[in-house]
Tab-separated table of C-alpha atoms and ligand atoms in Angstrom:
chain	number	residue	atom	x	y	z
F	1	MET	CA	104.148	132.856	190.013
F	2	GLU	CA	100.585	133.315	188.896
F	3	SER	CA	99.674	131.233	185.890
F	4	VAL	CA	98.966	133.261	182.767
F	5	SER	CA	95.669	132.396	181.084
F	6	THR	CA	95.575	131.688	177.349
F	7	PRO	CA	95.401	135.032	175.549
F	8	ASN	CA	92.379	135.963	173.441
F	9	LEU	CA	92.730	135.813	169.661
F	10	GLU	CA	92.908	139.620	169.406
F	11	THR	CA	95.984	139.597	171.658
F	12	ILE	CA	97.712	136.776	169.751
F	13	LEU	CA	97.020	138.718	166.541
F	14	ALA	CA	98.253	142.070	167.837
F	15	HIS	CA	101.522	140.337	168.759
F	16	ALA	CA	101.871	138.294	165.541
F	17	GLY	CA	105.536	138.421	164.515
F	18	CYS	CA	106.431	140.497	167.571
F	19	THR	CA	108.943	138.125	169.135
F	20	VAL	CA	111.887	140.109	170.491
F	21	ASP	CA	115.059	139.306	168.535
F	22	PRO	CA	117.563	138.037	171.125
F	23	ALA	CA	120.547	139.349	169.126
F	24	THR	CA	119.392	142.980	168.939
F	25	GLY	CA	116.290	143.484	171.100
F	26	ALA	CA	114.280	144.490	168.019
F	27	VAL	CA	110.583	144.122	168.895
F	28	ILE	CA	109.627	142.867	165.436
F	29	ALA	CA	111.132	139.574	164.283
F	30	PRO	CA	113.576	140.017	161.385
F	31	ILE	CA	113.095	138.416	157.952
F	32	HIS	CA	115.412	135.447	157.561
F	33	LEU	CA	116.151	135.344	153.855
F	34	ALA	CA	119.061	132.887	154.194
F	35	THR	CA	118.511	129.677	152.257
F	36	THR	CA	121.053	127.668	154.243
F	37	PHE	CA	122.176	127.365	157.873
F	38	GLU	CA	125.539	126.508	159.448
F	39	ARG	CA	126.354	123.079	160.871
F	40	ASP	CA	128.466	122.600	163.971
F	41	ALA	CA	131.994	121.166	163.707
F	42	ASP	CA	130.599	117.732	164.566
F	43	GLY	CA	128.123	117.979	161.647
F	44	ALA	CA	125.024	118.506	163.812
F	45	TYR	CA	122.368	121.211	163.319
F	46	PRO	CA	121.759	122.264	166.938
F	47	ARG	CA	119.499	125.189	165.925
F	48	SER	CA	117.324	122.762	163.891
F	49	TYR	CA	117.445	124.771	160.629
F	50	GLU	CA	119.324	123.260	157.662
F	51	TYR	CA	117.855	124.543	154.414
F	52	SER	CA	114.947	126.920	153.859
F	53	ARG	CA	112.835	124.637	151.686
F	54	ALA	CA	112.565	122.286	154.685
F	55	ASP	CA	112.194	124.945	157.381
F	56	ASN	CA	112.831	128.662	157.795
F	57	PRO	CA	112.608	130.795	160.965
F	58	THR	CA	110.277	133.431	159.461
F	59	ARG	CA	108.001	130.832	157.902
F	60	ARG	CA	107.979	128.849	161.149
F	61	LEU	CA	106.950	131.957	163.098
F	62	PHE	CA	104.008	132.417	160.722
F	63	GLU	CA	103.094	128.725	161.041
F	64	THR	CA	103.153	128.630	164.851
F	65	THR	CA	101.158	131.873	165.056
F	66	LEU	CA	98.456	130.547	162.695
F	67	ALA	CA	98.340	127.182	164.502
F	68	SER	CA	97.676	128.926	167.821
F	69	LEU	CA	94.947	131.109	166.265
F	70	GLU	CA	93.118	128.066	164.906
F	71	GLY	CA	93.727	125.954	168.021
F	72	GLY	CA	95.756	123.440	165.990
F	73	ALA	CA	98.840	121.385	166.858
F	74	SER	CA	100.782	122.479	163.787
F	75	ALA	CA	100.566	124.412	160.518
F	76	ALA	CA	102.331	124.201	157.161
F	77	ALA	CA	102.654	127.335	154.991
F	78	PHE	CA	102.617	127.258	151.187
F	79	SER	CA	103.235	129.586	148.258
F	80	SER	CA	99.472	129.967	147.653
F	81	GLY	CA	96.121	128.661	148.834
F	82	MET	CA	96.059	126.373	145.796
F	83	ALA	CA	99.522	124.985	146.626
F	84	ALA	CA	98.084	124.095	150.045
F	85	ALA	CA	95.046	122.439	148.401
F	86	MET	CA	97.283	120.532	145.980
F	87	THR	CA	99.413	119.256	148.837
F	88	ILE	CA	96.378	117.944	150.723
F	89	PHE	CA	95.270	116.052	147.589
F	90	GLN	CA	98.817	114.715	147.092
F	91	SER	CA	98.871	113.485	150.686
F	92	LEU	CA	96.015	111.112	149.754
F	93	LYS	CA	96.528	107.966	147.684
F	94	PRO	CA	95.186	106.964	144.257
F	95	GLY	CA	91.865	105.201	144.903
F	96	ASP	CA	91.023	107.387	147.904
F	97	HIS	CA	87.722	109.263	147.748
F	98	VAL	CA	86.994	112.900	148.630
F	99	ILE	CA	83.578	114.514	149.139
F	100	MET	CA	83.449	118.175	148.146
F	101	PRO	CA	80.774	120.868	148.053
F	102	ASP	CA	79.066	121.327	144.653
F	103	ASP	CA	80.038	125.005	144.939
F	104	VAL	CA	83.639	124.408	146.084
F	105	TYR	CA	86.168	127.164	145.251
F	106	HIS	CA	86.607	127.128	141.492
F	107	GLY	CA	90.359	126.415	141.557
F	108	VAL	CA	89.880	123.400	143.854
F	109	ARG	CA	87.219	122.007	141.523
F	110	VAL	CA	89.541	122.417	138.510
F	111	LEU	CA	92.336	120.581	140.334
F	112	ALA	CA	90.085	117.740	141.543
F	113	THR	CA	88.290	117.146	138.247
F	114	GLY	CA	91.444	117.483	136.107
F	115	THR	CA	94.879	116.549	137.385
F	116	PHE	CA	93.802	114.546	140.406
F	117	THR	CA	91.140	112.528	138.585
F	118	GLU	CA	93.846	111.480	136.086
F	119	TRP	CA	96.055	110.660	139.076
F	120	GLY	CA	93.390	108.311	140.488
F	121	LEU	CA	91.753	110.357	143.236
F	122	GLN	CA	87.986	109.897	143.266
F	123	HIS	CA	85.590	112.627	144.278
F	124	THR	CA	81.868	113.254	144.671
F	125	THR	CA	80.316	116.707	144.840
F	126	VAL	CA	77.291	117.252	147.085
F	127	ASP	CA	75.171	120.055	148.490
F	128	MET	CA	76.981	120.404	151.846
F	129	SER	CA	73.941	121.940	153.520
F	130	ASN	CA	72.138	118.593	152.958
F	131	LEU	CA	73.345	116.086	155.589
F	132	ASP	CA	71.469	113.174	153.972
F	133	ALA	CA	73.299	113.791	150.697
F	134	ILE	CA	76.649	113.681	152.532
F	135	GLU	CA	75.692	110.456	154.303
F	136	ARG	CA	74.759	108.846	150.973
F	137	ALA	CA	78.060	109.968	149.391
F	138	LEU	CA	80.264	108.469	152.134
F	139	ARG	CA	82.077	105.260	151.066
F	140	PRO	CA	84.538	102.935	152.788
F	141	GLU	CA	87.370	104.591	150.796
F	142	THR	CA	86.282	108.158	151.672
F	143	ARG	CA	89.286	109.750	153.371
F	144	LEU	CA	88.338	113.401	153.374
F	145	VAL	CA	85.213	115.574	153.474
F	146	TRP	CA	85.961	119.073	152.187
F	147	ILE	CA	83.895	121.958	153.587
F	148	GLU	CA	83.901	125.573	152.517
F	149	THR	CA	81.697	127.823	154.634
F	150	PRO	CA	80.600	130.482	153.852
F	151	SER	CA	80.872	129.218	150.277
F	152	ASN	CA	81.959	131.041	147.159
F	153	PRO	CA	80.079	132.853	145.687
F	154	LEU	CA	76.620	131.995	147.120
F	155	LEU	CA	77.641	132.167	150.807
F	156	LYS	CA	75.977	128.852	151.551
F	157	ILE	CA	76.549	127.737	155.137
F	158	THR	CA	77.634	124.234	156.178
F	159	ASP	CA	77.131	122.931	159.721
F	160	ILE	CA	80.752	122.012	160.525
F	161	ALA	CA	80.027	120.080	163.740
F	162	ALA	CA	77.255	117.995	162.133
F	163	VAL	CA	79.363	117.106	159.071
F	164	ALA	CA	82.354	116.245	161.275
F	165	ARG	CA	80.194	113.806	163.285
F	166	LEU	CA	78.973	112.072	160.104
F	167	ALA	CA	82.443	111.912	158.538
F	168	HIS	CA	84.131	110.603	161.676
F	169	GLN	CA	81.517	107.842	162.058
F	170	ALA	CA	82.485	106.722	158.545
F	171	GLY	CA	86.229	106.907	159.281
F	172	ALA	CA	86.836	110.027	157.154
F	173	GLU	CA	88.526	113.264	158.172
F	174	VAL	CA	87.225	116.792	157.644
F	175	LEU	CA	88.941	119.816	156.125
F	176	VAL	CA	87.423	123.301	156.303
F	177	ASP	CA	88.499	126.058	153.924
F	178	ASN	CA	88.336	128.914	156.446
F	179	THR	CA	89.563	131.630	154.075
F	180	TRP	CA	86.365	133.681	154.108
F	181	ALA	CA	85.708	133.510	157.856
F	182	THR	CA	89.237	133.611	159.352
F	183	PRO	CA	89.805	132.133	162.842
F	184	LEU	CA	88.319	135.294	164.348
F	185	LEU	CA	84.825	134.524	163.033
F	186	GLN	CA	84.899	130.712	162.979
F	187	ARG	CA	87.191	128.063	164.512
F	188	PRO	CA	86.617	124.778	162.642
F	189	LEU	CA	89.046	122.673	164.712
F	190	VAL	CA	87.151	123.590	167.872
F	191	LEU	CA	83.912	122.573	166.091
F	192	GLY	CA	85.338	119.103	165.299
F	193	ALA	CA	87.185	119.477	161.973
F	194	ASP	CA	90.627	117.892	161.507
F	195	PHE	CA	92.219	120.402	159.102
F	196	VAL	CA	91.827	124.056	158.225
F	197	LEU	CA	92.935	125.429	154.867
F	198	HIS	CA	93.649	129.117	154.239
F	199	SER	CA	94.312	131.253	151.262
F	200	VAL	CA	96.544	133.618	153.261
F	201	THR	CA	96.323	135.884	150.186
F	202	LYS	CA	92.924	137.081	151.395
F	203	TYR	CA	91.985	138.371	154.879
F	204	LEU	CA	94.973	137.018	156.847
F	205	ALA	CA	97.587	138.997	154.894
F	206	GLY	CA	94.818	141.459	154.106
F	207	HIS	CA	96.407	144.007	151.747
F	208	SER	CA	96.213	142.377	148.276
F	209	ASP	CA	100.010	142.164	148.094
F	210	VAL	CA	100.950	138.663	149.362
F	211	LEU	CA	100.231	135.264	147.804
F	212	GLY	CA	100.208	132.481	150.375
F	213	GLY	CA	98.407	129.432	151.720
F	214	ALA	CA	98.391	127.226	154.793
F	215	ILE	CA	97.094	123.989	156.254
F	216	VAL	CA	96.511	123.784	160.003
F	217	ALA	CA	96.077	120.370	161.631
F	218	ARG	CA	94.448	119.264	164.852
F	219	GLN	CA	97.205	116.671	165.318
F	220	THR	CA	100.648	116.159	163.792
F	221	GLU	CA	100.248	112.404	163.100
F	222	GLY	CA	98.450	110.771	160.168
F	223	LEU	CA	97.688	112.768	157.040
F	224	PHE	CA	99.449	115.887	158.311
F	225	GLY	CA	102.724	113.966	158.565
F	226	ARG	CA	102.458	113.388	154.812
F	227	VAL	CA	101.563	117.065	154.243
F	228	ARG	CA	104.665	118.155	156.139
F	229	LYS	CA	106.903	115.790	154.137
F	230	LEU	CA	105.398	116.991	150.838
F	231	GLN	CA	105.888	120.614	151.893
F	232	ALA	CA	109.650	120.105	152.167
F	233	ALA	CA	109.979	117.593	149.316
F	234	GLY	CA	107.737	119.384	146.783
F	235	GLY	CA	108.924	122.841	147.836
F	236	ALA	CA	105.775	124.917	147.134
F	237	VAL	CA	106.603	126.814	150.331
F	238	MET	CA	105.711	130.303	151.519
F	239	ASP	CA	108.767	132.534	151.023
F	240	PRO	CA	110.243	134.397	154.023
F	241	PHE	CA	109.192	137.852	152.810
F	242	GLY	CA	105.646	136.594	152.210
F	243	ALA	CA	105.546	135.077	155.710
F	244	TRP	CA	106.830	138.338	157.222
F	245	LEU	CA	104.246	140.415	155.318
F	246	ALA	CA	101.481	137.981	156.307
F	247	LEU	CA	102.440	138.365	159.996
F	248	ARG	CA	102.494	142.143	159.562
F	249	GLY	CA	99.011	142.014	158.047
F	250	MET	CA	97.686	139.718	160.767
F	251	ARG	CA	98.575	142.224	163.490
F	252	SER	CA	95.595	144.326	162.371
F	253	LEU	CA	93.251	141.433	161.451
F	254	ALA	CA	90.897	141.852	164.429
F	255	ALA	CA	90.423	145.578	163.783
F	256	ARG	CA	90.022	145.010	160.039
F	257	MET	CA	87.468	142.209	160.424
F	258	ARG	CA	85.309	144.371	162.694
F	259	VAL	CA	85.048	147.009	159.954
F	260	HIS	CA	84.670	144.465	157.108
F	261	CYS	CA	81.709	142.884	158.959
F	262	GLU	CA	80.112	146.198	159.929
F	263	ASN	CA	80.410	147.633	156.406
F	264	ALA	CA	79.116	144.414	154.823
F	265	ARG	CA	76.080	144.428	157.130
F	266	ILE	CA	75.288	148.014	156.104
F	267	VAL	CA	75.798	147.279	152.381
F	268	ALA	CA	73.692	144.081	152.553
F	269	GLY	CA	70.897	146.012	154.281
F	270	PHE	CA	70.974	148.683	151.571
F	271	LEU	CA	70.981	146.139	148.726
F	272	SER	CA	68.247	143.932	150.200
F	273	VAL	CA	65.607	146.700	149.803
F	274	HIS	CA	66.872	148.151	146.502
F	275	PRO	CA	64.364	147.831	143.606
F	276	ALA	CA	67.075	146.897	141.043
F	277	VAL	CA	68.210	143.960	143.216
F	278	GLU	CA	66.623	140.514	142.855
F	279	ARG	CA	68.492	138.690	145.595
F	280	VAL	CA	71.186	139.292	148.220
F	281	HIS	CA	73.286	136.425	149.556
F	282	TYR	CA	74.612	137.368	152.999
F	283	PRO	CA	74.171	135.154	156.090
F	284	SER	CA	73.256	137.953	158.505
F	285	LEU	CA	69.944	138.346	156.647
F	286	ALA	CA	67.113	136.374	158.281
F	287	SER	CA	66.011	135.365	154.744
F	288	HIS	CA	69.340	133.554	154.133
F	289	PRO	CA	68.861	129.748	154.332
F	290	GLY	CA	72.055	129.370	156.397
F	291	HIS	CA	71.271	132.181	158.825
F	292	GLU	CA	70.512	129.942	161.814
F	293	VAL	CA	73.621	127.728	161.464
F	294	ALA	CA	75.822	130.758	160.733
F	295	THR	CA	74.544	132.475	163.871
F	296	ARG	CA	75.450	129.361	165.874
F	297	GLN	CA	78.924	128.659	164.482
F	298	MET	CA	80.218	132.122	163.499
F	299	ARG	CA	81.029	135.151	165.632
F	300	ASP	CA	80.092	137.513	162.802
F	301	PHE	CA	79.171	137.155	159.129
F	302	GLY	CA	82.230	138.440	157.286
F	303	GLY	CA	82.907	140.926	154.518
F	304	MET	CA	81.710	139.015	151.426
F	305	ILE	CA	78.314	139.582	149.774
F	306	SER	CA	76.829	138.340	146.510
F	307	VAL	CA	74.020	140.212	144.828
F	308	GLU	CA	71.798	139.255	141.894
F	309	VAL	CA	70.618	142.279	139.926
F	310	ARG	CA	67.884	142.946	137.375
F	311	GLY	CA	68.761	142.618	133.692
F	312	GLY	CA	70.697	139.346	133.637
F	313	GLN	CA	74.376	139.198	132.701
F	314	GLN	CA	74.184	142.485	130.780
F	315	GLY	CA	72.686	144.255	133.779
F	316	ALA	CA	75.352	142.873	136.083
F	317	MET	CA	78.176	143.885	133.735
F	318	ALA	CA	76.691	147.396	133.398
F	319	VAL	CA	76.513	147.845	137.188
F	320	ALA	CA	80.139	146.684	137.597
F	321	ALA	CA	81.211	148.994	134.772
F	322	ALA	CA	79.584	151.976	136.517
F	323	ALA	CA	81.219	151.366	139.916
F	324	ARG	CA	83.932	153.826	140.952
F	325	VAL	CA	84.795	153.098	144.605
F	326	PHE	CA	84.408	149.320	144.137
F	327	ARG	CA	87.272	148.208	141.851
F	328	ARG	CA	86.515	145.627	139.134
F	329	ALA	CA	88.866	142.804	140.102
F	330	THR	CA	88.855	139.271	141.388
F	331	SER	CA	90.099	138.230	144.864
F	332	LEU	CA	88.959	139.521	148.246
F	333	GLY	CA	89.952	140.410	151.761
F	334	GLY	CA	91.964	143.564	151.049
F	335	THR	CA	91.328	147.028	152.490
F	336	GLU	CA	89.858	148.156	149.125
F	337	SER	CA	86.375	147.090	148.005
F	338	LEU	CA	86.169	144.874	144.916
F	339	ILE	CA	83.301	143.961	142.589
F	340	GLU	CA	83.375	140.948	140.312
F	341	HIS	CA	81.132	139.308	137.729
F	342	ARG	CA	81.842	135.823	138.996
F	343	ALA	CA	80.294	133.652	136.251
F	344	SER	CA	82.618	135.077	133.593
F	345	VAL	CA	85.664	134.380	135.795
F	346	GLU	CA	84.568	130.788	136.371
F	347	ALA	CA	83.466	130.227	132.723
F	348	PRO	CA	81.134	127.385	131.632
F	349	PRO	CA	79.951	124.988	133.043
F	350	THR	CA	79.711	127.256	136.103
F	351	ARG	CA	76.438	127.179	138.055
F	352	THR	CA	76.910	130.725	139.296
F	353	PRO	CA	73.897	132.868	138.240
F	354	SER	CA	74.828	135.121	135.310
F	355	ASN	CA	73.290	138.195	136.994
F	356	LEU	CA	75.448	137.767	140.137
F	357	LEU	CA	78.055	140.239	141.324
F	358	ARG	CA	80.388	139.317	144.155
F	359	LEU	CA	81.435	142.106	146.496
F	360	SER	CA	84.466	142.117	148.758
F	361	VAL	CA	83.493	144.897	151.135
F	362	GLY	CA	86.548	146.860	152.220
F	363	LEU	CA	87.364	149.415	154.876
F	364	GLU	CA	86.112	152.588	153.156
F	365	HIS	CA	83.454	154.785	154.794
F	366	PRO	CA	80.121	152.935	154.357
F	367	ASP	CA	78.443	156.092	152.981
F	368	ASP	CA	80.929	156.079	150.080
F	369	LEU	CA	80.279	152.381	149.401
F	370	ILE	CA	76.509	152.846	149.394
F	371	GLY	CA	76.728	156.032	147.323
F	372	ASP	CA	78.810	154.138	144.758
F	373	LEU	CA	76.384	151.201	144.598
F	374	ARG	CA	73.350	153.510	144.418
F	375	ALA	CA	74.884	155.337	141.437
F	376	ALA	CA	76.007	152.100	139.764
F	377	LEU	CA	72.585	150.439	140.185
F	378	SER	CA	70.871	153.511	138.695
F	379	VAL	CA	72.138	152.408	135.243
F	380	LEU	CA	69.416	149.734	135.409
F	381	ASP	CA	66.656	152.401	135.697
F	382	ALA	CA	66.832	153.305	131.996
I	401	PLP	C1	91.413	132.483	146.905
I	401	PLP	C2	90.883	131.262	147.501
I	401	PLP	C3	91.574	130.034	147.395
I	401	PLP	C4	92.857	129.899	146.611
I	401	PLP	O1	93.919	130.613	147.190
I	401	PLP	P1	95.117	131.279	146.353
I	401	PLP	O2	95.935	131.950	147.411
I	401	PLP	O3	94.518	132.232	145.354
I	401	PLP	O4	95.852	130.174	145.672
I	401	PLP	C5	91.012	128.925	148.012
I	401	PLP	N1	89.843	128.993	148.685
I	401	PLP	C6	89.157	130.152	148.789
I	401	PLP	C7	87.868	130.156	149.548
I	401	PLP	C8	89.639	131.326	148.207
I	401	PLP	O5	88.936	132.464	148.315
């Protein structure tokens, strides 16, 4: 028999959750809602499933699919991206030290500075695009360097391979929050990272109707062994229906990401020459400080844009209020475009500029998106 080469990511995605059910021949895997599984007469569990908090067939199918997309050995799925982040922190020990970006996802910052500081986890925040700053922050007790690239909401770019080299020399491991890029645009494990974190809620599930998270690991030993134990023991697991919906969403991820990227490029181009716009943060633009690294480590630049408008916070709020096609809501990665005044979501002491609007560019016709933004920005003409 001829050997079959490893399929491309688009093919893995198109077949996500499409394992033929041996009992019925159904081409889509069923949802296994059962919480408990039968033992044999001798007390053994020959099918390996015992109780759904520990393992569930639908959740496992999601986990193995995501692991293969990221090129990891294993994945653990959680009830949200933050449950995944919390589990990584819990897998460390009091006294351990974590280095995080100074613009890390707001929820991760809240968890690290609050609960986990009380619990004894130390952390330092640095500008992750500054390798010298990372080198200075590394300590003997540093266990983890946390990367988020592109970052939220300024789309700063971190050189994953360079940071992984520095961290590994110091005996630390590297986690990349890959929520904004997805494995289609960026594969951190291939670039040298040890863990990938996802908010599955965003592009992977892709329809603003599933809350989920995941951690993918390069190897099953070490820290990931503790993550896996905490997943079953703590129980913040992805539910079977969520896992099934996430797989359903992932089947169209490659097609969706193509349109997200194309629309975002068009919208960023429009905004970057608009007189009411002070600054556009999008890594495809040659003016973006991370453009060169992004071009090297990403296949495309994604669907997220931040824009600073004239008129400060009031101007930004007025533009958001005038939008019709862009919905005023937080979150990202759905088919519908969203606009958000980020500083007021994050609240003080946020460093996000008060005139910044974050756009999740959806799958609408680009003419409708640009028409909407042109009309909304015209409120600043008065
Ligand atoms: C949304 C998000 C999270 C948190 O995920 P939830 O599913 O909302 O808990 C973490 N990181 C990034 C980059 C996100 O966008």
